[in-house]
Short mmCIF file of C-alpha atoms in Angstrom, two decimals:
data_model
loop_
_atom_site.label_atom_id
_atom_site.label_comp_id
_atom_site.label_asym_id
_atom_site.label_seq_id
_atom_site.Cartn_x
_atom_site.Cartn_y
_atom_site.Cartn_z
CA MET E 1 -6.75 -18.71 12.51
CA ASN E 2 -6.09 -21.18 9.70
CA ASN E 3 -5.65 -21.15 5.95
CA PRO E 4 -6.29 -18.27 3.54
CA PRO E 5 -9.83 -18.12 2.13
CA LEU E 6 -10.58 -18.56 -1.57
CA LEU E 7 -8.94 -15.54 -3.18
CA THR E 8 -8.17 -14.11 -6.59
CA MET E 9 -5.43 -11.50 -7.01
CA SER E 10 -4.05 -9.29 -9.75
CA GLY E 11 -1.74 -6.31 -9.91
CA VAL E 12 -0.10 -3.76 -12.19
CA SER E 13 2.82 -1.39 -11.64
CA ASP E 14 3.67 1.34 -14.15
CA LYS E 15 6.26 4.12 -14.22
CA GLY E 16 3.64 6.63 -15.35
CA ARG E 17 4.02 9.24 -18.07
CA VAL E 18 6.69 11.48 -16.50
CA ARG E 19 9.13 9.48 -14.37
CA GLU E 20 12.12 7.83 -16.06
CA HIS E 21 11.90 4.64 -14.02
CA ASN E 22 9.58 2.85 -11.63
CA GLU E 23 10.39 3.00 -7.90
CA ASP E 24 7.28 1.02 -6.87
CA THR E 25 7.36 -2.68 -6.00
CA ILE E 26 4.38 -5.05 -5.91
CA ARG E 27 4.34 -8.70 -4.82
CA TRP E 28 1.57 -11.13 -3.97
CA ASP E 29 0.98 -14.81 -3.25
CA VAL E 30 -2.55 -16.18 -3.62
CA SER E 31 -1.77 -19.44 -1.83
CA GLY E 32 -0.24 -17.53 1.09
CA GLY E 33 -3.07 -14.99 1.12
CA TRP E 34 -0.80 -11.94 1.15
CA ALA E 35 0.02 -8.88 -0.96
CA ILE E 36 2.72 -6.20 -0.60
CA LEU E 37 2.96 -2.77 -2.23
CA ALA E 38 5.88 -0.40 -1.62
CA ASP E 39 6.49 3.08 -3.05
CA GLY E 40 10.18 3.99 -2.90
CA MET E 41 11.83 7.38 -2.59
CA GLY E 42 15.33 8.79 -2.31
CA GLY E 43 16.72 9.83 -5.64
CA HIS E 44 17.91 8.03 -8.75
CA LEU E 45 17.55 4.24 -8.27
CA ALA E 46 17.69 4.46 -4.46
CA GLY E 47 13.89 4.44 -4.11
CA GLU E 48 13.76 1.40 -6.33
CA VAL E 49 16.30 -0.33 -4.09
CA ALA E 50 14.33 0.53 -0.95
CA SER E 51 10.96 -0.68 -2.24
CA ALA E 52 12.46 -3.88 -3.66
CA LEU E 53 14.21 -4.61 -0.37
CA ALA E 54 10.95 -4.03 1.51
CA GLY E 55 9.09 -6.41 -0.79
CA GLU E 56 11.78 -9.09 -0.59
CA THR E 57 12.14 -8.93 3.20
CA ILE E 58 8.43 -8.90 3.99
CA ALA E 59 7.68 -11.63 1.45
CA GLY E 60 10.36 -13.80 3.04
CA HIS E 61 8.76 -13.42 6.46
CA LEU E 62 5.22 -14.03 5.22
CA SER E 63 6.21 -17.09 3.19
CA ARG E 64 7.37 -18.69 6.46
CA LEU E 65 4.31 -17.61 8.40
CA GLU E 66 2.59 -20.32 10.39
CA ASN E 67 -1.06 -20.32 11.39
CA GLY E 68 -2.04 -18.43 14.50
CA ASP E 69 -4.73 -16.33 16.12
CA ALA E 70 -5.47 -12.71 15.26
CA GLU E 71 -2.94 -11.26 17.68
CA GLN E 72 -0.20 -13.60 16.47
CA ILE E 73 -0.92 -12.56 12.88
CA LYS E 74 -0.64 -8.88 13.83
CA ALA E 75 2.64 -9.55 15.62
CA ALA E 76 3.99 -11.41 12.58
CA LEU E 77 3.06 -8.53 10.26
CA HIS E 78 4.69 -6.02 12.57
CA GLY E 79 7.82 -8.15 12.75
CA ALA E 80 8.02 -8.45 8.97
CA VAL E 81 7.71 -4.69 8.40
CA ALA E 82 10.15 -3.90 11.22
CA ALA E 83 12.68 -6.29 9.66
CA ALA E 84 12.27 -4.53 6.30
CA ASN E 85 12.87 -1.18 7.97
CA ARG E 86 16.11 -2.43 9.52
CA ALA E 87 17.30 -3.91 6.24
CA ILE E 88 16.67 -0.69 4.30
CA HIS E 89 18.26 1.48 6.97
CA ALA E 90 21.35 -0.72 7.07
CA GLN E 91 21.69 -0.65 3.29
CA ALA E 92 21.34 3.15 3.27
CA LEU E 93 24.17 3.44 5.79
CA ALA E 94 26.38 0.97 3.93
CA ASP E 95 26.05 2.47 0.42
CA ILE E 96 26.39 6.21 -0.13
CA ARG E 97 24.33 5.92 -3.31
CA CYS E 98 21.39 4.83 -1.14
CA HIS E 99 21.77 7.54 1.51
CA SER E 100 18.38 8.75 2.83
CA MET E 101 16.43 6.24 0.74
CA GLY E 102 13.12 5.00 2.08
CA THR E 103 9.79 3.56 1.07
CA THR E 104 6.17 3.50 2.04
CA VAL E 105 4.56 0.09 2.38
CA VAL E 106 1.12 -1.46 2.72
CA VAL E 107 0.75 -5.19 3.39
CA ALA E 108 -2.48 -7.20 3.44
CA LEU E 109 -2.81 -10.75 4.79
CA ALA E 110 -6.01 -12.80 4.54
CA ARG E 111 -6.84 -15.59 6.98
CA ASP E 112 -10.27 -17.16 7.53
CA ASP E 113 -12.79 -14.29 7.64
CA LEU E 114 -10.29 -11.57 8.57
CA ILE E 115 -7.91 -9.37 6.62
CA SER E 116 -4.97 -7.92 8.51
CA CYS E 117 -2.97 -4.94 7.31
CA ALA E 118 0.31 -3.26 8.22
CA HIS E 119 1.20 0.07 6.67
CA VAL E 120 3.68 2.93 6.86
CA GLY E 121 3.39 6.10 4.76
CA ASP E 122 0.68 7.06 2.28
CA SER E 123 0.21 3.89 0.25
CA ARG E 124 -3.35 2.78 0.89
CA LEU E 125 -5.73 -0.11 1.50
CA TYR E 126 -9.37 0.19 0.41
CA ARG E 127 -12.32 -2.20 0.60
CA TYR E 128 -15.21 -2.19 -1.85
CA ASN E 129 -18.47 -4.11 -1.60
CA THR E 130 -22.06 -3.48 -2.68
CA ASP E 131 -23.28 -2.87 0.89
CA ASP E 132 -20.76 -0.28 2.06
CA GLY E 133 -19.36 1.02 -1.22
CA LEU E 134 -15.71 2.09 -1.20
CA VAL E 135 -14.12 2.51 2.24
CA LEU E 136 -10.57 3.72 2.90
CA LEU E 137 -9.24 1.44 5.64
CA SER E 138 -5.72 2.80 6.09
CA HIS E 139 -4.76 6.24 7.41
CA ASP E 140 -2.14 8.26 5.55
CA HIS E 141 1.03 9.21 7.38
CA SER E 142 1.36 12.55 5.62
CA LEU E 143 1.57 16.24 6.42
CA VAL E 144 -1.79 17.06 4.85
CA GLN E 145 -3.51 14.21 6.70
CA GLU E 146 -2.19 15.61 9.98
CA LEU E 147 -3.59 19.02 9.01
CA VAL E 148 -6.95 17.41 8.24
CA ASP E 149 -6.92 15.46 11.51
CA GLU E 150 -6.21 18.66 13.45
CA GLY E 151 -8.96 20.59 11.66
CA PHE E 152 -6.73 23.09 9.85
CA ILE E 153 -7.88 22.09 6.35
CA SER E 154 -10.72 20.04 4.86
CA GLN E 155 -10.36 16.74 3.03
CA GLU E 156 -11.24 18.59 -0.18
CA GLU E 157 -8.48 21.14 0.41
CA ALA E 158 -6.04 18.34 1.18
CA ALA E 159 -6.61 16.83 -2.26
CA SER E 160 -5.23 19.94 -3.97
CA SER E 161 -2.58 20.89 -1.41
CA VAL E 162 0.96 21.47 -2.67
CA HIS E 163 2.13 19.49 0.38
CA LYS E 164 0.04 16.38 -0.28
CA ASN E 165 3.06 14.22 -1.10
CA VAL E 166 5.02 15.10 2.05
CA ILE E 167 4.98 11.93 4.14
CA THR E 168 5.67 11.82 7.86
CA ARG E 169 6.61 8.13 8.10
CA ALA E 170 8.59 5.76 5.88
CA LEU E 171 10.66 2.62 6.13
CA GLY E 172 14.43 3.02 6.27
CA LEU E 173 14.85 6.57 7.52
CA GLN E 174 15.58 5.48 11.11
CA ASP E 175 16.56 2.19 12.72
CA THR E 176 13.02 1.85 14.12
CA VAL E 177 9.64 2.81 12.68
CA GLU E 178 6.08 3.02 13.99
CA VAL E 179 3.85 0.58 12.10
CA ASP E 180 0.06 0.96 11.92
CA LEU E 181 -1.84 -2.33 12.19
CA LEU E 182 -5.52 -2.97 11.51
CA GLN E 183 -7.82 -5.95 11.12
CA VAL E 184 -11.25 -5.98 9.48
CA PRO E 185 -13.75 -8.73 8.71
CA MET E 186 -14.04 -9.88 5.12
CA ALA E 187 -16.76 -11.76 3.31
CA PRO E 188 -17.33 -13.30 -0.13
CA GLY E 189 -17.73 -10.51 -2.66
CA ASP E 190 -15.36 -8.09 -0.90
CA LEU E 191 -12.76 -6.44 -3.12
CA PHE E 192 -9.61 -5.01 -1.55
CA LEU E 193 -7.33 -2.52 -3.29
CA LEU E 194 -3.74 -1.76 -2.31
CA CYS E 195 -2.38 1.26 -4.18
CA SER E 196 0.40 3.82 -4.25
CA ASP E 197 -0.30 7.54 -4.13
CA GLY E 198 0.31 7.70 -7.87
CA LEU E 199 -3.14 6.15 -8.16
CA SER E 200 -5.02 7.61 -5.19
CA ASP E 201 -3.80 11.18 -5.90
CA LYS E 202 -5.13 11.09 -9.47
CA ILE E 203 -8.50 9.33 -9.07
CA PRO E 204 -10.98 10.89 -6.61
CA HIS E 205 -12.82 8.62 -4.20
CA ASP E 206 -16.17 8.61 -6.04
CA ASP E 207 -14.55 7.95 -9.42
CA LEU E 208 -12.47 5.15 -7.92
CA GLU E 209 -15.62 3.58 -6.47
CA ASP E 210 -17.29 3.65 -9.89
CA LEU E 211 -14.30 2.00 -11.52
CA LEU E 212 -14.27 -0.83 -8.97
CA LYS E 213 -17.87 -1.85 -9.69
CA GLY E 214 -17.16 -4.20 -12.56
CA GLY E 215 -14.75 -6.20 -14.69
CA ASN E 216 -12.41 -9.11 -14.07
CA LEU E 217 -9.41 -8.40 -11.88
CA ASP E 218 -6.77 -8.33 -14.61
CA THR E 219 -8.78 -5.89 -16.71
CA LEU E 220 -9.70 -3.82 -13.68
CA ALA E 221 -6.10 -3.44 -12.51
CA GLU E 222 -5.08 -2.32 -15.99
CA THR E 223 -8.01 0.10 -16.13
CA LEU E 224 -7.11 1.74 -12.82
CA VAL E 225 -3.52 2.37 -13.90
CA ALA E 226 -4.58 3.56 -17.35
CA GLU E 227 -7.05 6.02 -15.80
CA ALA E 228 -4.36 7.48 -13.52
CA ASN E 229 -2.14 7.92 -16.59
CA VAL E 230 -4.93 9.62 -18.52
CA ARG E 231 -5.28 12.07 -15.62
CA GLY E 232 -1.61 13.01 -15.72
CA GLY E 233 0.52 10.05 -14.67
CA GLU E 234 3.10 12.29 -13.02
CA ASP E 235 4.11 9.58 -10.53
CA ASN E 236 4.65 5.83 -10.59
CA ILE E 237 1.31 4.04 -10.40
CA SER E 238 0.72 0.68 -8.70
CA ALA E 239 -2.33 -1.34 -7.73
CA ILE E 240 -3.03 -4.81 -6.34
CA LEU E 241 -6.57 -6.19 -6.21
CA ILE E 242 -7.75 -8.99 -3.90
CA LYS E 243 -11.17 -10.55 -4.50
CA VAL E 244 -12.72 -12.71 -1.78
CA GLY E 245 -14.97 -15.67 -2.58
#
């Protein structure tokens, strides 16, 4: 597995219409072929600290990443997220103002014809192309998703559940964390979206698919965030777009 393919990236992060400050963090590096989105939690400023620490730690690991095969890339992603978890947990123990802080995270890394992802929590990775439409690639670590998986509620009921923002996994809450890893093929024309739940909770799947059908990346990222704000904007809203080819 060698260099990143030809990519274009863009991203926007917004505090929304209700929150006083933004606890999301987004980072990307086109030359390195990677993008990171983290959605912090834990009270005033602490969520912001957690997400920023996740972004900084993971970016540091990925910026030093050497080429390797698919399994080595997965191991490197896991190591980067695990290191972020340890850093956040240590900071939470060291500073009472950061007690119980945590963050979700989704990381995408492109190499050759493969995109690899590591994620914890309910921040998401989607792929859109003209053949398959919009496909959710990640799997939420949330209470409502567990209820859906076990057949207690439908996906439609989950969308309106009062418990939809209760996550079951996050970085920083313990000294270790279970990290989901996935790898999917990518081809010229594919569009990948990393987003926080402030976006995915406000824009239903079909509407999101329609929005992703056109426009340059900068305009499209702004449009996605603006649409989530129009629909309420109760949470911080973040999106990173990766175009292949």
